[in-house]
Amino acid sequence: MRISADETICLIIDYQEKILPAMAEKEQLVETSVKLLKGLRILEVPMVMTTQYSKGLGLNIPEICEAAGIEEYIDKGSFSCADVEEVCHALLGKKNVIICGIEAHVCVLQTIIDLKEMGYQPILVEDCVSSRNLHDKEIALLRARDEGAILTTYESLLFELTRVSGTEKFKQISKLVK
């Protein structure tokens, strides 16, 4: 299945200041996630961002908000973003949901399972998710694939959404991933 920008939205899950420091390979996670989100902005893919109990876990980190070009977020108490009416409303009219964030084996995975059941095609950006330990992430990736998510990397996805070389957007994406 080819992923097209006009049928796609990105769901940015819980890059919060009080839980991000505990993530495995957090520096790499932030670096690749920032590139993904900047690229999606170039390609004009809409984005929606969540937090998990922001009162206790804090807000999304500034680097992620800046890369996405949004500061608005939907605060949730449930692990699955699909349990939140505002999130579901934001996804209306789209076929594909790009998913990045934390934790891979909790909020990310439960969201993928529910979105697939709701008829969406989840696209899990493997190098833009993490968990506190890598074994949990590894098992979550296997489960997500078994549940029907498409697994990809940020660079592969950005070039797939770009589709052709020689355009101004292609030049911006190429510069971003270098």
Coordinates of N, CA and C in Angstrom, one line a residue:
M1 N 0.8 -1.2 0.0 CA 0.0 0.0 0.0 C 0.9 1.3 0.0
R2 N 0.6 2.1 -0.9 CA 1.4 3.4 -1.0 C 0.7 4.4 -0.1
I3 N 1.5 5.1 0.7 CA 1.0 6.1 1.6 C 1.1 7.5 1.0
S4 N 0.0 8.2 0.9 CA -0.1 9.5 0.3 C -0.4 10.6 1.4
A5 N 0.2 11.7 1.2 CA 0.1 12.8 2.2 C -1.3 13.3 2.4
D6 N -2.1 13.3 1.3 CA -3.5 13.9 1.4 C -4.4 12.9 2.2
E7 N -4.1 11.7 2.4 CA -4.9 10.7 3.1 C -4.4 10.5 4.5
T8 N -3.4 11.3 4.9 CA -2.7 10.9 6.1 C -2.7 12.1 7.2
I9 N -2.7 11.7 8.4 CA -2.5 12.6 9.6 C -1.5 11.9 10.5
C10 N -0.8 12.8 11.3 CA 0.1 12.3 12.3 C -0.4 12.4 13.7
L11 N -0.2 11.4 14.5 CA -0.6 11.4 15.9 C 0.7 11.4 16.7
I12 N 0.9 12.5 17.4 CA 2.1 12.7 18.2 C 1.8 12.3 19.7
I13 N 2.3 11.2 20.2 CA 1.8 10.7 21.5 C 2.8 11.0 22.6
D14 N 2.5 11.9 23.5 CA 3.1 12.0 24.9 C 4.6 12.1 25.0
Y15 N 5.2 13.0 24.3 CA 6.6 13.3 24.5 C 6.8 14.3 25.7
Q16 N 6.4 13.8 26.8 CA 6.3 14.7 28.0 C 7.6 14.8 28.8
E17 N 7.8 16.0 29.4 CA 9.0 16.4 30.1 C 9.3 15.5 31.3
K18 N 8.4 14.9 31.9 CA 8.7 14.1 33.1 C 8.8 12.6 32.8
I19 N 8.4 12.2 31.6 CA 8.6 10.7 31.3 C 9.6 10.5 30.3
L20 N 9.9 11.5 29.4 CA 10.9 11.3 28.4 C 12.3 11.0 28.9
P21 N 12.7 11.6 30.0 CA 14.1 11.2 30.5 C 14.3 9.7 30.8
A22 N 13.2 9.0 31.0 CA 13.3 7.6 31.4 C 13.4 6.7 30.2
M23 N 13.2 7.2 29.0 CA 13.1 6.4 27.7 C 14.5 5.9 27.3
A24 N 14.5 4.7 26.8 CA 15.7 4.2 26.2 C 16.1 5.0 25.0
E25 N 17.4 5.3 24.8 CA 17.9 6.0 23.6 C 17.1 7.3 23.3
K26 N 16.9 8.0 24.4 CA 16.0 9.2 24.3 C 16.6 10.3 23.4
E27 N 17.9 10.4 23.3 CA 18.5 11.5 22.4 C 18.2 11.1 21.0
Q28 N 18.4 9.9 20.6 CA 18.1 9.5 19.2 C 16.6 9.6 18.9
L29 N 15.8 9.2 19.9 CA 14.3 9.4 19.7 C 13.9 10.8 19.4
V30 N 14.4 11.7 20.2 CA 14.1 13.1 20.0 C 14.6 13.6 18.6
E31 N 15.8 13.3 18.3 CA 16.5 13.7 17.0 C 15.7 13.2 15.8
T32 N 15.3 11.9 15.8 CA 14.6 11.4 14.6 C 13.2 11.9 14.6
S33 N 12.5 12.1 15.8 CA 11.2 12.6 15.8 C 11.1 14.0 15.4
V34 N 12.1 14.8 15.7 CA 12.1 16.2 15.3 C 12.2 16.3 13.7
K35 N 13.1 15.4 13.2 CA 13.2 15.4 11.7 C 11.9 14.9 11.0
L36 N 11.2 13.9 11.6 CA 10.0 13.4 11.1 C 8.9 14.6 11.1
L37 N 8.8 15.2 12.2 CA 7.8 16.3 12.3 C 8.0 17.5 11.4
K38 N 9.3 17.9 11.4 CA 9.6 19.0 10.4 C 9.3 18.6 9.0
G39 N 9.6 17.3 8.6 CA 9.3 16.9 7.3 C 7.9 16.8 7.0
L40 N 7.1 16.4 8.0 CA 5.6 16.3 7.8 C 5.1 17.7 7.6
R41 N 5.6 18.7 8.3 CA 5.2 20.1 8.1 C 5.5 20.6 6.7
I42 N 6.7 20.2 6.2 CA 7.0 20.6 4.8 C 6.0 20.0 3.8
L43 N 5.6 18.8 4.1 CA 4.7 18.0 3.2 C 3.2 18.3 3.5
E44 N 3.0 19.2 4.5 CA 1.7 19.7 4.8 C 0.7 18.6 5.3
V45 N 1.3 17.6 6.1 CA 0.5 16.6 6.7 C 0.0 17.1 8.0
P46 N -1.3 17.1 8.3 CA -1.8 17.6 9.6 C -1.3 16.8 10.8
M47 N -1.3 17.4 11.9 CA -0.8 16.7 13.1 C -1.7 17.0 14.3
V48 N -1.8 16.0 15.2 CA -2.5 16.2 16.5 C -1.6 15.6 17.5
M49 N -1.5 16.3 18.7 CA -0.6 15.9 19.7 C -1.4 15.7 21.0
T50 N -0.9 14.6 21.8 CA -1.5 14.3 23.0 C -0.5 14.4 24.2
T51 N -1.1 14.4 25.4 CA -0.4 14.2 26.6 C -1.1 13.2 27.5
Q52 N -0.4 12.6 28.3 CA -1.0 11.6 29.3 C -0.9 12.3 30.6
Y53 N -2.1 12.7 31.2 CA -2.2 13.3 32.5 C -1.1 14.4 32.7
S54 N -1.3 15.4 31.9 CA -0.3 16.5 31.9 C 0.0 17.1 33.3
K55 N -1.1 17.1 34.1 CA -0.9 17.7 35.5 C 0.2 17.0 36.2
G56 N 0.4 15.7 36.1 CA 1.4 15.0 36.8 C 2.7 14.7 36.0
L57 N 2.5 14.6 34.6 CA 3.6 14.2 33.8 C 4.2 15.4 33.0
G58 N 3.6 16.5 33.1 CA 4.2 17.7 32.4 C 3.7 17.8 30.9
L59 N 4.2 18.8 30.3 CA 3.8 19.1 28.9 C 4.8 18.4 27.9
N60 N 4.5 18.4 26.7 CA 5.4 17.9 25.6 C 6.6 18.8 25.6
I61 N 7.7 18.2 25.3 CA 9.0 19.0 25.3 C 9.0 20.0 24.2
P62 N 9.6 21.1 24.4 CA 9.6 22.2 23.4 C 10.1 21.8 22.0
E63 N 11.1 20.9 22.0 CA 11.7 20.5 20.7 C 10.6 19.9 19.8
I64 N 9.7 19.1 20.4 CA 8.7 18.4 19.7 C 7.6 19.4 19.2
C65 N 7.2 20.3 20.1 CA 6.2 21.3 19.8 C 6.7 22.2 18.7
E66 N 7.9 22.6 18.8 CA 8.5 23.5 17.7 C 8.6 22.8 16.4
A67 N 9.0 21.5 16.4 CA 9.1 20.8 15.1 C 7.8 20.5 14.5
A68 N 6.8 20.3 15.3 CA 5.4 20.1 14.8 C 4.7 21.4 14.4
G69 N 5.2 22.5 15.0 CA 4.6 23.8 14.7 C 3.3 23.9 15.4
I70 N 3.1 23.1 16.5 CA 1.9 23.3 17.3 C 2.2 23.1 18.8
E71 N 1.5 23.8 19.6 CA 1.6 23.7 21.0 C 0.3 23.1 21.7
E72 N -0.8 23.2 20.9 CA -2.0 22.6 21.4 C -1.9 21.1 21.5
Y73 N -2.5 20.6 22.6 CA -2.5 19.2 22.8 C -3.8 18.7 23.4
I74 N -4.1 17.5 23.3 CA -5.3 16.9 23.9 C -4.8 16.0 25.0
D75 N -5.2 16.4 26.2 CA -4.8 15.7 27.4 C -5.8 14.5 27.6
K76 N -5.2 13.4 28.0 CA -6.0 12.1 28.1 C -5.7 11.4 29.4
G77 N -6.6 10.6 29.8 CA -6.5 9.8 31.0 C -6.3 8.3 30.5
S78 N -6.9 8.0 29.4 CA -6.8 6.6 28.9 C -5.5 6.4 28.2
F79 N -5.0 5.2 28.1 CA -3.8 5.0 27.4 C -4.0 5.1 25.9
S80 N -5.0 4.5 25.4 CA -5.3 4.6 23.9 C -5.8 6.0 23.5
C81 N -5.2 6.6 22.6 CA -5.7 7.9 22.0 C -7.0 7.7 21.4
A82 N -7.3 6.5 20.9 CA -8.6 6.3 20.3 C -9.8 6.3 21.2
D83 N -9.5 6.3 22.5 CA -10.6 6.4 23.5 C -11.0 7.9 23.8
V84 N -10.3 8.8 23.1 CA -10.5 10.2 23.3 C -11.3 10.8 22.2
E85 N -12.5 11.4 22.5 CA -13.3 11.9 21.4 C -12.7 13.0 20.6
E86 N -11.9 13.9 21.2 CA -11.2 15.0 20.4 C -10.2 14.4 19.4
V87 N -9.5 13.4 19.8 CA -8.6 12.7 18.9 C -9.3 12.1 17.7
C88 N -10.4 11.3 18.0 CA -11.1 10.7 17.0 C -11.7 11.7 16.0
H89 N -12.2 12.8 16.5 CA -12.7 13.9 15.7 C -11.6 14.4 14.7
A90 N -10.4 14.6 15.3 CA -9.3 15.1 14.5 C -8.9 14.2 13.3
L91 N -9.1 12.9 13.5 CA -8.8 11.9 12.5 C -9.8 11.8 11.4
L92 N -11.0 12.3 11.5 CA -12.0 12.2 10.5 C -11.6 12.6 9.2
G93 N -11.9 11.8 8.2 CA -11.6 12.1 6.8 C -10.2 11.6 6.3
K94 N -9.5 11.0 7.2 CA -8.2 10.5 6.9 C -8.2 9.0 6.9
K95 N -7.3 8.4 6.1 CA -7.2 6.9 6.0 C -6.1 6.4 6.8
N96 N -5.0 7.1 6.8 CA -3.7 6.6 7.4 C -3.4 7.5 8.6
V97 N -2.9 6.9 9.7 CA -2.5 7.6 10.9 C -1.0 7.3 11.2
I98 N -0.1 8.2 11.0 CA 1.3 8.1 11.3 C 1.4 8.2 12.8
I99 N 2.1 7.3 13.5 CA 2.2 7.3 14.9 C 3.6 7.4 15.4
C100 N 3.9 8.4 16.3 CA 5.2 8.5 16.9 C 5.0 8.8 18.4
G101 N 5.9 8.5 19.2 CA 5.8 8.9 20.6 C 6.1 7.8 21.6
I102 N 5.6 7.9 22.8 CA 6.0 7.0 23.9 C 4.8 6.7 24.8
E103 N 4.8 5.6 25.5 CA 5.7 4.5 25.4 C 5.2 3.5 24.3
A104 N 6.1 2.9 23.6 CA 5.7 2.0 22.5 C 4.8 0.9 23.0
H105 N 5.1 0.3 24.1 CA 4.3 -0.9 24.6 C 3.0 -0.5 25.4
V106 N 2.8 0.8 25.6 CA 1.6 1.1 26.3 C 0.7 2.0 25.4
C107 N 0.8 3.3 25.5 CA -0.1 4.2 24.7 C 0.0 4.0 23.2
V108 N 1.2 3.9 22.7 CA 1.4 3.7 21.3 C 0.7 2.4 20.8
L109 N 1.0 1.3 21.4 CA 0.5 0.0 21.0 C -1.1 0.0 21.2
Q110 N -1.6 0.4 22.3 CA -3.0 0.4 22.5 C -3.8 1.3 21.5
T111 N -3.1 2.4 21.1 CA -3.7 3.3 20.1 C -3.8 2.6 18.7
I112 N -2.7 1.9 18.4 CA -2.6 1.2 17.1 C -3.7 0.1 17.0
I113 N -3.8 -0.7 18.1 CA -4.8 -1.7 18.1 C -6.2 -1.2 17.8
D114 N -6.5 -0.1 18.6 CA -7.9 0.5 18.5 C -8.1 1.2 17.1
L115 N -7.1 1.9 16.6 CA -7.2 2.6 15.3 C -7.5 1.5 14.2
K116 N -6.8 0.4 14.3 CA -6.9 -0.6 13.2 C -8.4 -1.1 13.3
E117 N -8.8 -1.4 14.5 CA -10.2 -1.9 14.7 C -11.2 -0.9 14.1
M118 N -10.9 0.4 14.2 CA -11.8 1.5 13.8 C -11.7 1.7 12.2
G119 N -10.9 1.0 11.6 CA -10.8 1.1 10.1 C -9.6 2.0 9.6
Y120 N -8.8 2.5 10.5 CA -7.7 3.3 10.0 C -6.5 2.4 9.7
Q121 N -5.5 2.9 9.0 CA -4.3 2.2 8.7 C -3.2 2.9 9.6
P122 N -2.8 2.3 10.7 CA -1.7 2.8 11.5 C -0.4 2.6 10.8
I123 N 0.4 3.7 10.9 CA 1.8 3.6 10.3 C 2.7 4.0 11.5
L124 N 3.4 3.0 12.0 CA 4.3 3.1 13.1 C 5.7 3.5 12.7
V125 N 6.2 4.6 13.1 CA 7.5 5.1 12.7 C 8.5 4.5 13.8
E126 N 9.1 3.4 13.4 CA 9.9 2.6 14.4 C 11.0 3.4 15.1
D127 N 11.6 4.3 14.4 CA 12.7 5.1 15.0 C 12.2 6.4 15.7
C128 N 10.9 6.5 15.8 CA 10.3 7.6 16.5 C 9.4 7.2 17.6
V129 N 9.7 6.0 18.1 CA 9.0 5.5 19.3 C 10.0 4.9 20.3
S130 N 9.7 4.9 21.6 CA 10.6 4.2 22.5 C 9.8 3.8 23.7
S131 N 10.4 3.0 24.6 CA 9.9 2.6 25.9 C 11.1 2.7 26.9
R132 N 10.7 2.5 28.1 CA 11.8 2.6 29.2 C 12.9 1.6 28.9
N133 N 12.5 0.4 28.4 CA 13.5 -0.6 28.1 C 13.2 -1.1 26.7
L134 N 14.3 -1.5 26.0 CA 14.2 -1.8 24.6 C 13.5 -3.1 24.3
H135 N 13.5 -4.0 25.3 CA 12.8 -5.3 25.1 C 11.3 -5.0 25.0
D136 N 10.7 -4.1 25.8 CA 9.3 -3.7 25.7 C 9.0 -3.1 24.3
K137 N 9.9 -2.3 23.8 CA 9.7 -1.7 22.5 C 9.8 -2.8 21.4
E138 N 10.7 -3.7 21.5 CA 10.8 -4.7 20.5 C 9.6 -5.6 20.4
I139 N 9.0 -6.0 21.6 CA 7.8 -6.8 21.6 C 6.6 -6.0 21.1
A140 N 6.6 -4.7 21.5 CA 5.5 -3.8 21.0 C 5.5 -3.7 19.5
L141 N 6.7 -3.6 18.9 CA 6.8 -3.5 17.4 C 6.3 -4.8 16.7
L142 N 6.6 -5.9 17.3 CA 6.1 -7.2 16.8 C 4.6 -7.3 16.9
R143 N 4.1 -6.9 18.0 CA 2.6 -7.0 18.2 C 1.9 -6.0 17.3
A144 N 2.5 -4.8 17.2 CA 1.9 -3.8 16.3 C 1.8 -4.3 14.8
R145 N 2.9 -4.9 14.4 CA 2.9 -5.5 13.0 C 1.9 -6.6 12.9
D146 N 1.8 -7.5 13.9 CA 0.8 -8.5 13.9 C -0.6 -8.0 13.9
E147 N -0.8 -6.8 14.5 CA -2.1 -6.2 14.6 C -2.5 -5.5 13.3
G148 N -1.5 -5.4 12.4 CA -1.8 -4.7 11.1 C -1.2 -3.4 10.8
A149 N -0.4 -2.9 11.7 CA 0.3 -1.6 11.5 C 1.4 -1.8 10.5
I150 N 1.6 -0.7 9.7 CA 2.8 -0.7 8.8 C 3.9 -0.1 9.6
L151 N 5.1 -0.8 9.6 CA 6.3 -0.3 10.3 C 7.2 0.3 9.2
T152 N 7.7 1.4 9.6 CA 8.6 2.1 8.7 C 9.6 3.0 9.5
T153 N 10.5 3.7 8.8 CA 11.4 4.6 9.5 C 11.0 6.0 9.0
Y154 N 11.5 7.0 9.8 CA 11.1 8.4 9.4 C 11.6 8.8 8.0
E155 N 12.8 8.4 7.7 CA 13.4 8.8 6.4 C 12.6 8.1 5.2
S156 N 12.4 6.8 5.4 CA 11.6 6.1 4.3 C 10.2 6.7 4.2
L157 N 9.6 7.0 5.2 CA 8.2 7.6 5.2 C 8.2 9.0 4.5
L158 N 9.2 9.8 4.9 CA 9.2 11.2 4.3 C 9.4 11.1 2.8
F159 N 10.3 10.2 2.3 CA 10.5 10.1 0.9 C 9.3 9.5 0.2
E160 N 8.6 8.6 0.8 CA 7.4 8.0 0.2 C 6.4 9.1 0.1
L161 N 6.2 9.9 1.1 CA 5.2 11.0 1.0 C 5.6 12.0 0.0
T162 N 6.9 12.2 -0.2 CA 7.4 13.2 -1.2 C 7.1 12.7 -2.6
R163 N 7.3 11.5 -2.8 CA 7.0 10.8 -4.1 C 7.9 11.0 -5.2
V164 N 8.3 12.3 -5.5 CA 9.2 12.5 -6.7 C 10.4 13.4 -6.3
S165 N 11.4 13.4 -7.0 CA 12.6 14.2 -6.8 C 12.4 15.5 -7.7
G166 N 13.3 16.4 -7.5 CA 13.3 17.6 -8.3 C 12.4 18.7 -7.9
T167 N 11.6 18.5 -6.9 CA 10.7 19.6 -6.4 C 11.3 20.3 -5.2
E168 N 10.7 21.5 -4.9 CA 11.2 22.2 -3.8 C 11.0 21.4 -2.5
K169 N 9.9 20.7 -2.3 CA 9.7 19.9 -1.1 C 10.7 18.8 -1.0
F170 N 11.0 18.2 -2.2 CA 12.1 17.1 -2.2 C 13.4 17.7 -1.7
K171 N 13.7 18.9 -2.2 CA 15.0 19.5 -1.8 C 15.0 19.8 -0.3
Q172 N 13.9 20.2 0.3 CA 13.8 20.5 1.7 C 13.9 19.2 2.5
I173 N 13.2 18.2 2.1 CA 13.3 16.9 2.8 C 14.7 16.3 2.7
S174 N 15.4 16.4 1.6 CA 16.7 15.9 1.4 C 17.7 16.6 2.4
K175 N 17.5 17.9 2.5 CA 18.4 18.6 3.4 C 18.1 18.3 4.8
L176 N 16.9 18.0 5.2 CA 16.5 17.7 6.5 C 17.1 16.4 7.0
V177 N 17.1 15.4 6.1 CA 17.5 14.0 6.5 C 19.0 13.8 6.5
K178 N 19.8 14.8 5.9 CA 21.2 14.7 5.9 C 21.9 15.0 7.2

